[in-house]
Coordinates of C-alpha atoms in Angstrom, one line a residue:
M1014 CA -7.9 5.9 -86.9
F1015 CA -4.6 5.4 -85.1
F1016 CA -5.9 7.2 -82.0
S1017 CA -8.9 4.9 -81.7
L1018 CA -6.7 1.8 -82.1
Q1019 CA -4.5 3.1 -79.3
Q1020 CA -7.5 3.7 -77.0
N1021 CA -8.7 0.1 -77.6
S1022 CA -5.2 -1.2 -76.7
I1023 CA -5.2 0.8 -73.5
A1024 CA -8.7 -0.4 -72.6
N1025 CA -7.7 -4.0 -73.2
T1026 CA -4.6 -3.6 -71.1
I1027 CA -6.6 -2.1 -68.2
C1028 CA -9.2 -4.9 -68.5
M1029 CA -6.5 -7.5 -68.4
F1030 CA -5.0 -6.0 -65.2
V1031 CA -8.4 -5.9 -63.6
L1032 CA -9.0 -9.5 -64.5
I1033 CA -5.6 -10.6 -63.1
F1034 CA -6.4 -8.8 -59.8
I1035 CA -9.8 -10.5 -59.6
I1036 CA -8.1 -13.9 -60.1
F1037 CA -5.5 -13.2 -57.5
Y1038 CA -8.2 -12.0 -55.1
F1039 CA -10.3 -15.2 -55.4
F1040 CA -7.4 -17.7 -55.5
M1041 CA -4.9 -16.1 -53.1
I1042 CA -6.1 -13.2 -51.0
R1043 CA -9.6 -14.4 -50.1
P1044 CA -8.5 -17.9 -48.9
Q1045 CA -5.7 -16.4 -46.8
I1046 CA -8.1 -14.0 -45.1
K1047 CA -10.5 -16.8 -44.4
K1048 CA -7.7 -18.9 -42.9
Q1049 CA -6.6 -16.0 -40.7
K1050 CA -10.2 -15.5 -39.3
I1051 CA -10.4 -19.2 -38.4
E1052 CA -7.0 -19.2 -36.7
K1053 CA -7.9 -16.0 -34.7
Q1054 CA -11.2 -17.6 -33.6
F1055 CA -9.4 -20.8 -32.6
Q1056 CA -6.9 -18.8 -30.5
E1057 CA -9.6 -16.8 -28.8
N1058 CA -11.5 -20.0 -27.8
L1059 CA -8.5 -21.7 -26.1
K1060 CA -9.2 -23.0 -22.6
K1061 CA -7.2 -24.6 -19.8
G1062 CA -6.8 -28.3 -20.3
N1063 CA -6.7 -28.2 -24.1
Y1064 CA -4.0 -30.3 -25.8
I1065 CA -2.4 -28.3 -28.5
V1066 CA 0.4 -28.2 -31.1
T1067 CA 2.5 -25.1 -31.7
N1068 CA 3.7 -23.9 -35.1
S1069 CA 7.2 -25.3 -34.2
G1070 CA 5.8 -28.7 -33.4
I1071 CA 5.8 -28.6 -29.6
H1072 CA 3.0 -30.7 -28.1
G1073 CA 1.5 -29.9 -24.7
K1074 CA -1.4 -29.1 -22.4
I1075 CA -2.5 -25.6 -21.6
I1076 CA -2.3 -25.0 -17.8
D1077 CA -2.8 -21.2 -17.7
I1078 CA -4.0 -18.5 -20.1
T1079 CA -3.8 -14.7 -20.1
D1080 CA -4.8 -12.3 -22.8
N1081 CA -1.7 -12.8 -25.0
F1082 CA 0.2 -15.7 -23.4
C1083 CA -0.3 -19.3 -22.5
I1084 CA 1.7 -21.5 -20.2
L1085 CA 2.1 -24.9 -21.8
E1086 CA 3.0 -28.1 -19.9
T1087 CA 5.2 -30.4 -21.9
I1088 CA 7.1 -33.6 -21.0
T1089 CA 10.2 -31.6 -20.2
G1090 CA 8.5 -28.8 -18.2
K1091 CA 6.5 -25.6 -18.5
I1092 CA 6.9 -23.2 -21.4
K1093 CA 5.4 -19.7 -21.7
L1094 CA 4.2 -19.0 -25.3
E1095 CA 2.3 -16.3 -27.1
K1096 CA -1.2 -17.3 -28.3
N1097 CA -0.4 -16.6 -31.9
T1098 CA 2.2 -19.4 -32.0
I1099 CA -0.4 -22.1 -31.3
S1100 CA -1.3 -24.0 -34.5
K1101 CA -4.0 -26.5 -33.8
E1102 CA -5.7 -28.5 -31.1
L1103 CA -4.0 -31.9 -30.8
T1104 CA -7.3 -33.9 -31.2
Q1105 CA -8.2 -31.9 -34.3
L1106 CA -4.7 -32.6 -35.8
R1107 CA -4.8 -36.3 -35.1
Y1108 CA -8.3 -37.1 -36.3
T1109 CA -8.6 -34.9 -39.4
N1110 CA -5.4 -36.3 -41.1
N1111 CA -6.5 -40.0 -40.8
K1112 CA -9.6 -39.6 -42.9

């Protein structure tokens, strides 16, 4: 009798861990993966002339692009940045927050 109660307890514990993992996957892991895919697609579609904002808040216009780097023209001059530091396109940032 005691052995069967112990098996039910172990089975319930395993089911709870599986349930917690599923909840974490759908509420934390899956949205993060989706966000990373969107950011990667955005960074691959960058073109010369786009106005962008970096993760650190620098605004500027892309004047040259290579595989991993961008040259950004700002008010103070030109800056060489890695593509993965670019956050959003400036027009997208301005018009999506006002709605």
